[in-house]
mmCIF file of C-alpha atoms and ligand atoms in Angstrom:
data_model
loop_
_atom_site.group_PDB
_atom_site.id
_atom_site.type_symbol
_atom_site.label_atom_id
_atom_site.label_comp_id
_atom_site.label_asym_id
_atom_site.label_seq_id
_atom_site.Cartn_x
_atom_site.Cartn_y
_atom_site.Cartn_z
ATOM 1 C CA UNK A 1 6.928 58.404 37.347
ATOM 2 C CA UNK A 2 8.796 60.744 35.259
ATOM 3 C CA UNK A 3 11.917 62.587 37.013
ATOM 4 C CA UNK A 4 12.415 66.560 36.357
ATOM 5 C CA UNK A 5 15.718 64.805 35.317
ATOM 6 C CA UNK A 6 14.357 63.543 32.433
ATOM 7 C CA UNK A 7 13.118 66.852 30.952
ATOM 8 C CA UNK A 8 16.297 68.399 31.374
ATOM 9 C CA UNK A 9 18.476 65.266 29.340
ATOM 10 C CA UNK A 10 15.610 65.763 26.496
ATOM 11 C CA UNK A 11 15.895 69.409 26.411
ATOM 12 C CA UNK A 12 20.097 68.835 26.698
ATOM 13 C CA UNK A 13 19.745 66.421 23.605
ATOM 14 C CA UNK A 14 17.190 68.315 20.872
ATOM 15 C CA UNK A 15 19.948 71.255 21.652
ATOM 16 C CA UNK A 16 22.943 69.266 20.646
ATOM 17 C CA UNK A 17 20.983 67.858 17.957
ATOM 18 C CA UNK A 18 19.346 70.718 16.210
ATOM 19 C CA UNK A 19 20.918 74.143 17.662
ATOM 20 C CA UNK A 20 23.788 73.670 15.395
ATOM 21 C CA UNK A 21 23.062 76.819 13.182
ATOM 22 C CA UNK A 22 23.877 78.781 16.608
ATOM 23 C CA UNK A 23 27.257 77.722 17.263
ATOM 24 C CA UNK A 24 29.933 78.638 15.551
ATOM 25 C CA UNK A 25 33.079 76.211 15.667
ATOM 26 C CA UNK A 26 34.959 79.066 17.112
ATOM 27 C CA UNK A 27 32.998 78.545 20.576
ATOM 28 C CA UNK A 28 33.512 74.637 20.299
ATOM 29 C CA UNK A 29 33.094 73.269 24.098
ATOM 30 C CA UNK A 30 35.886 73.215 26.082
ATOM 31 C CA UNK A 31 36.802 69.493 27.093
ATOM 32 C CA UNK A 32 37.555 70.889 30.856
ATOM 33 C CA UNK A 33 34.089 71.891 31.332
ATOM 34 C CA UNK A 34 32.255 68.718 30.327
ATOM 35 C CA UNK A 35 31.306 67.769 33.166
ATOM 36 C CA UNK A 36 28.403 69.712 33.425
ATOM 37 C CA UNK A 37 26.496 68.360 30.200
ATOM 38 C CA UNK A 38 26.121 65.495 32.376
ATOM 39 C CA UNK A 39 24.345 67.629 34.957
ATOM 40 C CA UNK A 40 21.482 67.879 32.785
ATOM 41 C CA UNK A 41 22.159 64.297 31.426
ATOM 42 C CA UNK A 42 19.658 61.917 33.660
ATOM 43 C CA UNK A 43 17.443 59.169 32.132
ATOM 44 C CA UNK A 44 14.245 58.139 33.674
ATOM 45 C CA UNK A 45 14.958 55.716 36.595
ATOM 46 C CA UNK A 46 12.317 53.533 37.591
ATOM 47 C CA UNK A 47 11.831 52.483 41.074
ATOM 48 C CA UNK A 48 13.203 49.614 41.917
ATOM 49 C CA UNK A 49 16.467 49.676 40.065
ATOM 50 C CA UNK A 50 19.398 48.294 41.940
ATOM 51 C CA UNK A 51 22.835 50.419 42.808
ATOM 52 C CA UNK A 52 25.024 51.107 40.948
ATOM 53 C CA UNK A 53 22.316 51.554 38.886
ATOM 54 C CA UNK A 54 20.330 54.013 39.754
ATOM 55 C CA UNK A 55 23.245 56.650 40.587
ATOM 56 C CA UNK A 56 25.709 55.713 38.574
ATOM 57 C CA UNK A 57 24.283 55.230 34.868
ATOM 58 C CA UNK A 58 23.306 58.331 33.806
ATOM 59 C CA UNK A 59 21.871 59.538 30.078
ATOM 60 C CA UNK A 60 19.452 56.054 30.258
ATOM 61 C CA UNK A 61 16.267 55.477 30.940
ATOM 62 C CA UNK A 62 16.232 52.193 33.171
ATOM 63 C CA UNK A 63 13.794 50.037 34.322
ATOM 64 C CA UNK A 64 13.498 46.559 36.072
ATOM 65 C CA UNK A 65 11.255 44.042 34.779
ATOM 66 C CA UNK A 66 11.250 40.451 35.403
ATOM 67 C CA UNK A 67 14.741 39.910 37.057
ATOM 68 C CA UNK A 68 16.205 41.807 34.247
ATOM 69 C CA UNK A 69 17.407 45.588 33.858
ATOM 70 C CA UNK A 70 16.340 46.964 30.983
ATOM 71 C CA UNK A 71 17.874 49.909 29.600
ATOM 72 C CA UNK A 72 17.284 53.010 26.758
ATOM 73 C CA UNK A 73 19.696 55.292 25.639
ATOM 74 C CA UNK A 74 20.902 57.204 22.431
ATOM 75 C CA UNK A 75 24.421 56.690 22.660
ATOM 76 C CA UNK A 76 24.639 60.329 22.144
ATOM 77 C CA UNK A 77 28.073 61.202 23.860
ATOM 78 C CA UNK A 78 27.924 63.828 26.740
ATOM 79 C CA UNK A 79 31.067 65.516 25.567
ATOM 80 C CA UNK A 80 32.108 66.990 22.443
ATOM 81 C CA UNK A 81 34.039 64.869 19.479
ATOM 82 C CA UNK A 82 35.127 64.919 16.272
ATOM 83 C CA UNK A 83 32.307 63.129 15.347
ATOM 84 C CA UNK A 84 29.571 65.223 15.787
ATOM 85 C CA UNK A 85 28.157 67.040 13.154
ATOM 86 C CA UNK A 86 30.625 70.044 12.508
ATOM 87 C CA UNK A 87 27.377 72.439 13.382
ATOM 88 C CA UNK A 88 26.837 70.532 16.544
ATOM 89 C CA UNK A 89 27.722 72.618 19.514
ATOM 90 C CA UNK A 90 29.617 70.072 20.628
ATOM 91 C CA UNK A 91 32.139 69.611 17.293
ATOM 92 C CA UNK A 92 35.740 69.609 17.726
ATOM 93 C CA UNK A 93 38.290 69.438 15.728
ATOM 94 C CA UNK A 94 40.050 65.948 15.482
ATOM 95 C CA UNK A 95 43.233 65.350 17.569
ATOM 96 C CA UNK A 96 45.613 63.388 15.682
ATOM 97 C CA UNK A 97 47.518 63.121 19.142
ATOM 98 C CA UNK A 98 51.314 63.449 17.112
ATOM 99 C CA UNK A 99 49.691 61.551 14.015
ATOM 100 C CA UNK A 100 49.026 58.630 15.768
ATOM 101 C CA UNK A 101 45.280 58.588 15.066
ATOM 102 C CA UNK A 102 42.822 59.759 12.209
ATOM 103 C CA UNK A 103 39.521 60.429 11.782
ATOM 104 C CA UNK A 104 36.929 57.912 10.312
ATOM 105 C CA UNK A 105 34.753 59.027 7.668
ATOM 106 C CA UNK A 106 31.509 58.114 10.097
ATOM 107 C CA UNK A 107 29.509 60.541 11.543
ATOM 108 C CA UNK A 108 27.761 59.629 15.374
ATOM 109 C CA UNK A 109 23.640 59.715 15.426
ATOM 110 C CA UNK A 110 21.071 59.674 17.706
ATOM 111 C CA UNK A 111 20.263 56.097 18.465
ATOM 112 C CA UNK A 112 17.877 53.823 19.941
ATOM 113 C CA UNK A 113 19.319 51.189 22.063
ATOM 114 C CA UNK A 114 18.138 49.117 24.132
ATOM 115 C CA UNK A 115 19.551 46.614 26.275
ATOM 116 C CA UNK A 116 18.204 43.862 28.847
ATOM 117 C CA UNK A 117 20.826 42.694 31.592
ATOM 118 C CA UNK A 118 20.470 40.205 34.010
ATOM 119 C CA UNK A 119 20.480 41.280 37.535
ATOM 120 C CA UNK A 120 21.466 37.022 38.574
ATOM 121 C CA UNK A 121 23.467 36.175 35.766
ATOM 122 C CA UNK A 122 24.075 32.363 35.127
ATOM 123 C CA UNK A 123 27.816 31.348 34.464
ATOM 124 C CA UNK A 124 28.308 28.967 31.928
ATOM 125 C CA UNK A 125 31.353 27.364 33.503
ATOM 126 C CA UNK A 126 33.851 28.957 31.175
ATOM 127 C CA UNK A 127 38.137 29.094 31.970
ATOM 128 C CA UNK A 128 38.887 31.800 29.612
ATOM 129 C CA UNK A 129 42.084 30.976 28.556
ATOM 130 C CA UNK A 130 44.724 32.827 26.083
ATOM 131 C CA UNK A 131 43.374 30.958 22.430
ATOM 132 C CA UNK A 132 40.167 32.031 23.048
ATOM 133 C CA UNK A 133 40.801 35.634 23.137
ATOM 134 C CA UNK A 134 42.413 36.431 19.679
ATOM 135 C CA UNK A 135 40.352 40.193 19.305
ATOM 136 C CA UNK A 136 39.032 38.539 16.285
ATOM 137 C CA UNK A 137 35.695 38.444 15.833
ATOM 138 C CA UNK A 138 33.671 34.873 14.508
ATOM 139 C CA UNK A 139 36.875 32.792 15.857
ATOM 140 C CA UNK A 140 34.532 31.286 19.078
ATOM 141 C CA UNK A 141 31.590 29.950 19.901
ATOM 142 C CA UNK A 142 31.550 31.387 23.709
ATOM 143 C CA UNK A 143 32.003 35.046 21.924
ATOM 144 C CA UNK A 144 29.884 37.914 22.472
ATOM 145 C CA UNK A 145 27.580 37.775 19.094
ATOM 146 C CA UNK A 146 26.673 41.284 18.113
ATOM 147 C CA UNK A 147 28.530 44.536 18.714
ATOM 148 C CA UNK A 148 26.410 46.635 20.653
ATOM 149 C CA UNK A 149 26.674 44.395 24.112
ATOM 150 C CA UNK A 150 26.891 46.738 26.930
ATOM 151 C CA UNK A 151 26.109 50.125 28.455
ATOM 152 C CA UNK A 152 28.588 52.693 29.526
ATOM 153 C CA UNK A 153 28.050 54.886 32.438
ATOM 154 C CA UNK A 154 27.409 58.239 30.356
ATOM 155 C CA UNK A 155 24.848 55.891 28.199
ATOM 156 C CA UNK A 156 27.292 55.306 25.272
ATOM 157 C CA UNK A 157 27.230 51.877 24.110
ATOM 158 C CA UNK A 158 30.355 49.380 24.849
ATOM 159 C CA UNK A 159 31.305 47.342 22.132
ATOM 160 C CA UNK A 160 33.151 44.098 22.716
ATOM 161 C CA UNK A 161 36.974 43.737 22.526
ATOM 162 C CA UNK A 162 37.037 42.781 18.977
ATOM 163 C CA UNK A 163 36.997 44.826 15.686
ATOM 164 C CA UNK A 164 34.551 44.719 12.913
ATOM 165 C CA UNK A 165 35.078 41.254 10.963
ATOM 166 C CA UNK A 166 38.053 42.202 8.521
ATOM 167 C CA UNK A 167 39.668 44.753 10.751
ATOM 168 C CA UNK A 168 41.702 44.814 13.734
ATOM 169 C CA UNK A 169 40.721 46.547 17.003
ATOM 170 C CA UNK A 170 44.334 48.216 17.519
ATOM 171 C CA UNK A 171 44.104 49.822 13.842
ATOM 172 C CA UNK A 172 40.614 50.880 14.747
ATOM 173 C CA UNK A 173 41.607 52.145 17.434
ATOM 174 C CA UNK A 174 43.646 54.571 16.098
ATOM 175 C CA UNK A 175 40.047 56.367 15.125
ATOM 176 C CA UNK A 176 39.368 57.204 18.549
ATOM 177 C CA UNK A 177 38.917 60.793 19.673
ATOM 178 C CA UNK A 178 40.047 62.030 22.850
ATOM 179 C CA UNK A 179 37.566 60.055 24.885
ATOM 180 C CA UNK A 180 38.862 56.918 22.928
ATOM 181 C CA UNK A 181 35.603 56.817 21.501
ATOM 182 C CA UNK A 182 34.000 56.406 17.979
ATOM 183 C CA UNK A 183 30.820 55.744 15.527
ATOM 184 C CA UNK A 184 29.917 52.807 13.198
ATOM 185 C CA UNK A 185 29.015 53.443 9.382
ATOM 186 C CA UNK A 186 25.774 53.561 11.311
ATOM 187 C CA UNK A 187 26.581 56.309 13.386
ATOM 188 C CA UNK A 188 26.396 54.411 16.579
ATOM 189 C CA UNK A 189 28.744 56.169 18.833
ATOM 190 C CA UNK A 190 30.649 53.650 20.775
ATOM 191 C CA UNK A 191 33.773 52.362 23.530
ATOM 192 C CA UNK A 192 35.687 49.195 23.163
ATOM 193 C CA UNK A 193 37.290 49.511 26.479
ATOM 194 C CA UNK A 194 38.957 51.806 29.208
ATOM 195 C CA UNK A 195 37.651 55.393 28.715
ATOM 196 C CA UNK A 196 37.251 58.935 30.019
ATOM 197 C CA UNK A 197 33.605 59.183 29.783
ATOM 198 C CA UNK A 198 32.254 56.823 32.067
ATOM 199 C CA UNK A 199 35.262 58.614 34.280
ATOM 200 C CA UNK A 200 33.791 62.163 33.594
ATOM 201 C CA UNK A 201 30.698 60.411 35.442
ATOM 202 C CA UNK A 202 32.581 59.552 38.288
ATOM 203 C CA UNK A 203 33.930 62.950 38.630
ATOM 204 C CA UNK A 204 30.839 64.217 38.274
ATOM 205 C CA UNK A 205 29.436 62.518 40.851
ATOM 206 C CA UNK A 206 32.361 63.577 43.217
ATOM 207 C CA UNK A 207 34.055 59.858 42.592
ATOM 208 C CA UNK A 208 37.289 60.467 41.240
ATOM 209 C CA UNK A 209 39.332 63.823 40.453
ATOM 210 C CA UNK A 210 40.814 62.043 37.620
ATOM 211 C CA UNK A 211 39.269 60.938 34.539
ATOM 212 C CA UNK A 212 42.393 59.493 32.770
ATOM 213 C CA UNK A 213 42.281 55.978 32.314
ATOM 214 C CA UNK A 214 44.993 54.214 35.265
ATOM 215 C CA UNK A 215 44.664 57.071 37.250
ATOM 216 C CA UNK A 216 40.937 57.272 38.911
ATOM 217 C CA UNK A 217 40.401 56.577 42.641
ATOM 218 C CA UNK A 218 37.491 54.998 41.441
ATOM 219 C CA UNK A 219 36.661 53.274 38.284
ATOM 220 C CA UNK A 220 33.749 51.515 36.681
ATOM 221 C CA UNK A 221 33.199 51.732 32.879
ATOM 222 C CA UNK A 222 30.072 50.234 32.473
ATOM 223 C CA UNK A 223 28.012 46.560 32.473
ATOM 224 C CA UNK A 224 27.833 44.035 29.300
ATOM 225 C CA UNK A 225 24.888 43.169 28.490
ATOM 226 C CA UNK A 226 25.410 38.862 29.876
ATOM 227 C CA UNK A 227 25.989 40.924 33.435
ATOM 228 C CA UNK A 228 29.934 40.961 33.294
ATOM 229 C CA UNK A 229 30.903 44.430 34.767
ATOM 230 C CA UNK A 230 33.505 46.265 32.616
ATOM 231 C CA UNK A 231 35.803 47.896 36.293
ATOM 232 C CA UNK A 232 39.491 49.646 35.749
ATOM 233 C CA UNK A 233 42.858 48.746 37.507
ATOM 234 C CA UNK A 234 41.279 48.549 41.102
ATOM 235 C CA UNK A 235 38.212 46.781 42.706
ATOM 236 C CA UNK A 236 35.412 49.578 43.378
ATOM 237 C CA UNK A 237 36.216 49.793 46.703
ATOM 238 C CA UNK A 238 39.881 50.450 46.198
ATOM 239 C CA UNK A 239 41.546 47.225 46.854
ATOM 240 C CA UNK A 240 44.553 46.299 44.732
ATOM 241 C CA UNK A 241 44.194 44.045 41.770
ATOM 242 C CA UNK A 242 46.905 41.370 40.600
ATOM 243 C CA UNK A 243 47.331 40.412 37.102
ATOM 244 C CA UNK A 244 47.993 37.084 37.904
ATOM 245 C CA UNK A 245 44.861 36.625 39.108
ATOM 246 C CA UNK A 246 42.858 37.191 36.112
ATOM 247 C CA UNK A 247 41.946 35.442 32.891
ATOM 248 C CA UNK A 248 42.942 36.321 29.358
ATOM 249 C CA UNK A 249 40.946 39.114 29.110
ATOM 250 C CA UNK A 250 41.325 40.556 32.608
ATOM 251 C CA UNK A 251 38.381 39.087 34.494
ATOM 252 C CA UNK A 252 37.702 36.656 37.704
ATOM 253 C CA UNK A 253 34.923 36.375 40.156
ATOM 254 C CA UNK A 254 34.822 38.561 42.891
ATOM 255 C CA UNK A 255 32.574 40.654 45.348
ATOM 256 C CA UNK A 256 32.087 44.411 44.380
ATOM 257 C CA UNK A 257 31.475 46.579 46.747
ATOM 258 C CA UNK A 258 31.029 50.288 46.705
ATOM 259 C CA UNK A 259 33.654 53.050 47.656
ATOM 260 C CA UNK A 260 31.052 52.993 50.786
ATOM 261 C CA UNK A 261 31.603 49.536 51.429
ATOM 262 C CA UNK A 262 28.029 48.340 50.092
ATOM 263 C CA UNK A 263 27.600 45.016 48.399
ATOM 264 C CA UNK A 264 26.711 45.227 45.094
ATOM 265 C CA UNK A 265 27.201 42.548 43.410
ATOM 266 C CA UNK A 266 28.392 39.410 44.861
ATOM 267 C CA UNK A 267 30.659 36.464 43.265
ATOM 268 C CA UNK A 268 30.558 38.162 40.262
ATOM 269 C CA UNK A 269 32.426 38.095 37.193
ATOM 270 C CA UNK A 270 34.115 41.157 35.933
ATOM 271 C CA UNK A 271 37.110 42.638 33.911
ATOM 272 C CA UNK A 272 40.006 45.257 34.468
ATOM 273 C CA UNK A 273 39.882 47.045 31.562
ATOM 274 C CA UNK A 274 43.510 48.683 32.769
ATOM 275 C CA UNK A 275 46.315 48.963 30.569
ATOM 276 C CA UNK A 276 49.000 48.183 33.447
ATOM 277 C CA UNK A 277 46.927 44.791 34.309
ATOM 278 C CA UNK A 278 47.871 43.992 30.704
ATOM 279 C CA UNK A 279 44.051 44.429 29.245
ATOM 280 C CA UNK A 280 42.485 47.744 28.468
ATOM 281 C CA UNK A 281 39.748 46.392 26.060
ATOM 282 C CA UNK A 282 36.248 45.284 26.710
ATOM 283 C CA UNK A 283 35.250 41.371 26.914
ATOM 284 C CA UNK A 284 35.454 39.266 24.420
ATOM 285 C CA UNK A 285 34.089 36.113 25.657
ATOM 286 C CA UNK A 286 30.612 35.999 26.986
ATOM 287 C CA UNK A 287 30.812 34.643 30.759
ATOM 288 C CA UNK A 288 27.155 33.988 31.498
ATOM 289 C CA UNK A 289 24.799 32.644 29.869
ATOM 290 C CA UNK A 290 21.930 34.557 27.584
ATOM 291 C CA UNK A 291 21.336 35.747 24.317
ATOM 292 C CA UNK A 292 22.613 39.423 24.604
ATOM 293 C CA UNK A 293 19.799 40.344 21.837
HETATM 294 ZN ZN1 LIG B 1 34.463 50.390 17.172
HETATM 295 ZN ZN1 LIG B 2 38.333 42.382 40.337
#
């Protein structure tokens, strides 16, 4: 049954598509008020779909079918960037933060992506250990296999911890705009890691007050698409996390619960993407079992 929601995210995306011949870059958004694109920013949610799911994903549609969440979204960020078309409403200029970063030549594009996530992920018995994480892509067998493997919270698409083959993800890196995010050749806007965007849905949804990376009460950055959940530098509902617990790319099996103390997902497996835990990047090695398309 479709949600008013919808209507609203549909109407919110032909604008910052096609309404770029009535903005003029001197009104580009202001970062501080993003939060309200996602206000209008809700995909269709089916019945059905399990928390955090169904309030904390926005900007997809999602659906469950056969033990499996399926998901739709553009990957059409809910904030401006650099990236944008320069008429886009939502174009900024580039922030070279001190000349530390510079713009790719790509420019982001509506997308359709699709992703199918198992809600009882199978492990495959993995210890991820220090050789197998190299942020090289190709190097492993037990490796993610495509790019596009996860969703983030404002319906962006995580990429795994790992460059393009040839490049290296902390040169690549330095192409991020201010929501450390950026587009393929094929326009497919896109998050390797720890980022304000899945935090501005946090805020938005009365969360966090902070949507720096390291400094949210809460912080979730999105799901992979094997069912490892991509968490920052505490568990959901606040407890501590020690890096000597984790693996070589910040992840162990654990219960998460809610900031309300719900279960969500039990004995699962799931990375810190936290800078101070030592890891800030996405997965690299695929913990459970499945194709991920
Ligand atoms: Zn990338
Ligand atoms: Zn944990």
């Amino acid at each position: 049954m479709p949600l008013p929601a919808l209507f609203l995210f549909l109407a919110a995306c032909s604008t910052t598509t096609d309404s770029g011949d009535t903005a003029g870059t001197d009104t580009a958004a202001d970062p501080g008020a993003d939060s309200s694109l996602l206000g209008s920013c809700g995909g269709e949610v089916d019945d059905g779909v399990p928390e955090p799911f169904a309030s904390w994903f926005l900007c997809s549609d999602l659906t469950v079918d056969g033990g499996s969440l399926k998901s739709h979204s553009t990957s059409l960020p809910p904030h401006p960037s650099p990236y944008y078309d320069p008429d886009n409403a939502l174009w900024v200029e580039f922030d070279e933060q001190g000349g530390d970063r510079f713009q790719n030549p790509n420019e982001l594009s509506e997308q359709d992506m699709n992703l199918t996530i198992p809600l009882d992920p199978i492990a495959k018995g993995l210890t991820i250990t220090t050789a197998m994480v190299d942020e090289e892509a190709g190097t492993n067998t037990e490796e993610y296999r495509g790019r596009f493997q996860g969703l983030g919270l404002d319906g962006t698409a995580l990429f795994t911890g790992v460059a393009a083959p040839g490049d290296a993800i902390s040169e690549e890196e330095r192409t991020f705009d201010q929501y450390e995010g950026h587009p393929t050749n094929e326009g497919v806007y896109h998050h390797h890691g720890a980022n304000p965007s899945a935090l501005m849905v946090l805020e938005h949804l009365g969360e966090t007050t902070s949507t720096t990376p390291g400094s949210g009460t809460v912080e979730m950055f999105g799901i992979m698409c094997d069912g490892t959940v991509v968490l920052g530098c505490n568990e959901l509902d606040g407890a501590s996390v020690s890096a000597s617990a984790l693996d070589a790319q910040g992840g162990h099996v654990g219960d998460i619960d809610s900031p309300d103390g719900e279960s969500w997902f039990e004995d699962r497996y799931h990375v810190h993407a936290c800078s101070a835990l030592g890891r800030h990047l996405t997965p690299e090695i695929q913990y459970y079992e499945g194709t991920c398309g």
